[in-house]
Amino acid sequence: MSTFVTLLIIGLSEGAILALAALGFVLIYKATGVINFAQGEFLLIGAYSFYTAFVVMQLPIVLALLVGVLVAVIVGVVVERFILRPMVGQSHISIIMVTIGLASVLSAIVQMFFGTNPRSMPPILPRGSVSILGGSVPVNRLWAIVICAVVLVLLTWFFQKSRHGVAMRAVADDQQAAMTVGISVRRVFALSWALAAVSALIAGVTLADVTTVEMNIVNFGLLVFPVVIMGGLDSVPGTIVGGLTIGLVTQFVSGYMDPGLAEIVPYIVLVLVLLVRPYGVFGEKRIERV
């Protein structure tokens, strides 16, 4: 029972971080139709920008977070304005290849400045452990769940209820109709990339605090793809369910079976789900009439 509780909490924390990172992916796809293969690198940029402000520049944690948010917004807007916007009207495969190239460039920039060695960072979240049903649970994992849950709720509310969120949903449904009622599609595109970068920043900083600041954060970001495809590329609730599912399955397989198997089990789950639900568990089924 103690092992089960420990794996459960760790799985929930990693699933919550995954869901937060995947939410940015979904926001970009819903607003622009772009499948962003650089989402893992956005996590990396977020973690290292906060590390630079907090450790290298020795700024207070609040200012370091603000610097990280500013960097994330700038990166998101620059990518949309100068890389993705010129690709409007091009084929999907061309845009996908551009995001793959963008991922390589962002990763190379981080390696150029910081190298590949892991970096130590002073703890942000409280350390220590608590006993829950006989299991020893790290306190920082509990805080990670709370932080990601709060951010997910706020972003979901923004997308569903706020003026800008409604504009993003309108653009996602029909760009031409949105333009006829005065919605700036370009601003919505820039906002979606900025929000995706900010969500990746929070996910990256949280992940770096519970693990370490290193290039392997990109590998964690790759799990975004099983999450969003399993939950549905255009579904925010599916992102949350998919993230928690992948996080729990990975931890239980690693703890009870084999850590090596845990590396591939998310993709096994993905294939099994798609065999039954080709559009994902919560994805919108598309019917084309000829």
XYZ file of C-alpha atoms in Angstrom:
290
model
C 0.000 0.000 0.000
C 2.830 2.420 0.836
C 4.442 1.884 -2.578
C 1.093 2.355 -4.292
C 0.455 5.706 -2.557
C 3.952 6.986 -3.357
C 3.669 6.008 -7.019
C 0.159 7.476 -7.164
C 1.239 10.920 -5.945
C 4.351 11.006 -8.125
C 2.293 9.858 -11.113
C -0.330 12.535 -10.477
C 2.327 15.235 -10.197
C 4.016 14.241 -13.441
C 0.621 13.873 -15.103
C -0.376 17.370 -13.979
C 2.868 18.825 -15.375
C 2.292 16.928 -18.626
C -1.268 18.220 -18.855
C -0.070 21.792 -18.365
C 2.575 21.436 -21.065
C 0.081 19.736 -23.400
C -2.492 22.482 -22.851
C -0.206 24.919 -24.650
C 0.024 22.455 -27.534
C -3.783 22.262 -27.705
C -4.186 26.061 -27.564
C -1.887 26.453 -30.573
C -3.639 23.702 -32.513
C -7.152 24.969 -31.779
C -6.330 28.565 -32.698
C -3.973 28.083 -35.646
C -4.224 24.451 -36.730
C -0.444 24.064 -36.287
C 0.989 20.903 -34.727
C 3.906 22.252 -32.710
C 6.756 19.747 -32.461
C 8.802 22.277 -30.460
C 6.644 22.134 -27.328
C 9.291 20.137 -25.454
C 11.863 22.809 -26.298
C 9.487 25.443 -24.924
C 9.692 23.604 -21.587
C 13.474 23.677 -21.895
C 13.556 27.408 -22.659
C 11.237 28.096 -19.718
C 13.325 26.108 -17.247
C 16.639 27.638 -18.327
C 15.325 31.209 -18.526
C 14.091 30.939 -14.947
C 17.375 29.311 -13.916
C 19.312 32.202 -15.473
C 17.251 34.833 -13.672
C 17.074 33.004 -10.335
C 20.551 31.452 -10.043
C 22.877 33.288 -12.441
C 21.421 36.796 -12.006
C 20.365 36.030 -8.389
C 17.044 37.830 -8.700
C 14.274 37.278 -6.133
C 11.983 34.426 -7.069
C 9.082 36.724 -8.018
C 11.259 38.804 -10.344
C 12.805 35.627 -11.747
C 9.339 34.328 -12.588
C 8.440 37.638 -14.246
C 11.639 37.471 -16.310
C 10.753 33.917 -17.285
C 7.239 34.947 -18.318
C 8.631 37.858 -20.342
C 11.101 35.582 -22.137
C 8.358 33.008 -22.792
C 6.000 35.620 -24.258
C 8.750 37.094 -26.449
C 9.771 33.659 -27.738
C 6.149 32.710 -28.469
C 5.345 35.970 -30.279
C 8.611 35.969 -32.268
C 8.067 32.367 -33.370
C 4.521 33.133 -34.515
C 5.394 36.432 -36.224
C 8.605 35.582 -38.038
C 8.475 31.799 -38.475
C 4.875 30.568 -38.599
C 3.047 33.564 -40.072
C 5.015 33.458 -43.363
C 3.960 29.804 -43.627
C 0.237 30.628 -43.759
C -1.341 28.826 -46.689
C 1.447 26.275 -47.000
C 0.890 22.539 -46.703
C 0.618 20.914 -43.275
C 3.764 18.857 -43.819
C 5.742 22.038 -44.552
C 4.576 23.649 -41.318
C 5.338 20.472 -39.357
C 8.859 20.392 -40.763
C 9.318 24.041 -39.771
C 8.349 23.294 -36.154
C 10.738 20.317 -36.135
C 13.513 22.611 -37.339
C 12.505 25.177 -34.722
C 12.850 22.504 -32.035
C 16.398 21.762 -33.147
C 17.323 25.459 -33.201
C 15.941 26.135 -29.703
C 17.688 23.072 -28.290
C 20.973 24.103 -29.936
C 20.711 27.631 -28.503
C 20.275 26.258 -24.972
C 23.242 23.890 -25.420
C 25.377 26.722 -26.791
C 24.900 28.838 -23.663
C 24.532 26.203 -20.939
C 26.112 23.015 -22.266
C 24.622 19.584 -21.606
C 25.544 19.053 -17.942
C 22.699 19.148 -15.391
C 22.465 22.359 -13.359
C 21.598 22.515 -9.678
C 19.031 25.064 -8.586
C 18.006 26.110 -5.058
C 14.683 24.531 -4.135
C 11.595 26.582 -4.847
C 8.920 24.264 -3.505
C 9.076 22.977 0.096
C 11.198 19.897 0.616
C 10.724 16.971 2.955
C 8.073 14.279 2.953
C 4.771 13.455 4.589
C 3.172 10.119 5.380
C -0.099 9.346 3.576
C -1.695 5.940 4.215
C 1.709 4.574 5.134
C 3.462 5.893 2.045
C 6.215 8.504 2.101
C 5.208 11.295 -0.279
C 7.555 14.179 -1.246
C 6.014 17.522 -0.308
C 7.222 19.174 -3.498
C 5.213 16.656 -5.527
C 2.053 17.661 -3.682
C 2.810 21.332 -4.354
C 3.441 20.541 -8.016
C -0.049 19.015 -8.266
C -1.625 22.071 -6.627
C 0.262 24.596 -8.788
C -0.487 22.801 -12.058
C -4.142 22.328 -11.077
C -4.562 26.046 -10.320
C -2.893 27.090 -13.588
C -4.956 24.584 -15.568
C -8.180 25.909 -14.022
C -7.197 29.520 -14.747
C -6.230 28.794 -18.357
C -9.396 26.770 -18.898
C -11.492 29.624 -17.494
C -9.633 32.087 -19.714
C -10.299 29.973 -22.778
C -13.974 29.386 -21.972
C -15.127 32.671 -20.399
C -12.806 35.598 -21.107
C -13.182 37.951 -24.065
C -9.869 36.934 -25.582
C -10.599 33.278 -24.940
C -13.921 33.552 -26.786
C -12.067 35.232 -29.656
C -9.610 32.327 -29.749
C -12.484 29.842 -29.876
C -14.147 31.831 -32.669
C -10.945 31.824 -34.731
C -10.575 28.107 -34.096
C -14.091 27.468 -35.428
C -13.998 29.735 -38.487
C -11.266 32.269 -39.223
C -13.171 34.084 -41.982
C -16.313 34.446 -39.851
C -14.179 35.719 -36.961
C -12.624 38.388 -39.188
C -16.056 39.574 -40.348
C -17.019 40.449 -36.752
C -13.808 42.378 -36.134
C -11.595 39.771 -34.490
C -7.904 40.153 -35.343
C -6.806 36.673 -36.366
C -3.144 37.704 -36.245
C -3.454 38.869 -32.640
C -5.215 35.654 -31.697
C -2.422 33.626 -33.279
C 0.205 35.631 -31.363
C -1.766 35.276 -28.120
C -2.090 31.520 -28.520
C 1.666 31.102 -28.999
C 2.395 33.406 -26.062
C 0.045 31.456 -23.768
C 1.525 28.165 -24.938
C 5.003 29.434 -24.087
C 3.879 30.657 -20.649
C 2.217 27.338 -19.815
C 5.399 25.575 -20.929
C 7.416 27.922 -18.694
C 5.392 27.006 -15.612
C 5.535 23.314 -16.486
C 9.274 23.493 -17.154
C 10.077 25.349 -13.925
C 7.947 22.967 -11.870
C 9.550 19.941 -13.518
C 13.045 21.371 -13.013
C 12.327 21.919 -9.314
C 11.132 18.364 -8.666
C 13.927 16.872 -10.806
C 16.824 18.984 -12.126
C 17.630 21.554 -14.800
C 18.932 19.526 -17.746
C 18.462 18.821 -21.430
C 16.386 15.711 -20.663
C 13.460 18.046 -20.020
C 12.970 17.833 -23.788
C 12.425 14.070 -23.507
C 9.708 14.686 -20.924
C 8.157 17.144 -23.372
C 7.933 14.411 -26.005
C 5.270 12.759 -23.845
C 3.036 15.689 -24.777
C 2.240 13.956 -28.062
C 0.740 10.768 -26.561
C -1.198 13.003 -24.158
C -2.804 15.289 -26.738
C -3.427 12.605 -29.358
C -4.942 10.242 -26.814
C -7.122 12.936 -25.252
C -7.965 14.613 -28.548
C -5.974 17.309 -30.342
C -8.749 19.880 -29.901
C -9.964 18.965 -26.394
C -8.888 20.792 -23.231
C -10.577 18.252 -20.879
C -8.997 15.459 -22.909
C -5.594 17.038 -22.329
C -6.061 16.915 -18.559
C -7.341 13.337 -18.583
C -4.628 12.253 -21.000
C -1.870 13.866 -18.935
C -2.994 12.250 -15.688
C -3.444 8.881 -17.411
C 0.036 8.896 -18.971
C 1.641 10.087 -15.737
C 0.002 7.374 -13.644
C 0.569 4.554 -16.123
C 4.242 5.461 -16.532
C 4.892 5.540 -12.781
C 3.025 2.316 -12.012
C 4.794 0.426 -14.805
C 8.153 1.812 -13.657
C 7.504 0.964 -10.011
C 5.905 -2.463 -10.369
C 7.391 -3.786 -13.601
C 10.346 -2.341 -15.499
C 11.613 1.280 -15.847
C 12.645 0.489 -19.402
C 9.117 -0.567 -20.298
C 7.825 2.647 -18.740
C 9.658 4.589 -21.466
C 7.509 3.084 -24.218
C 4.245 2.320 -22.431
C 2.740 5.793 -23.155
C 2.999 5.067 -26.862
C 1.529 1.580 -26.390
C -1.447 3.137 -24.581
C -1.720 5.694 -27.369
C -1.929 3.037 -30.079
C -4.503 1.020 -28.123
C -6.704 4.083 -27.620
C -6.488 5.140 -31.264
C -7.498 1.641 -32.392
C -10.803 2.216 -30.591
C -11.101 6.023 -30.760
C -9.231 7.356 -33.830
C -9.955 10.964 -32.827
C -8.912 10.461 -29.215
C -11.071 9.926 -26.149
C -12.488 13.469 -26.174
C -11.593 14.491 -29.719
C -14.184 15.933 -32.063
C -15.181 13.447 -34.736
C -14.897 14.972 -38.199
C -17.254 13.883 -40.934
C -16.526 14.988 -44.486
C -19.276 14.828 -47.086
C -18.387 14.599 -50.747
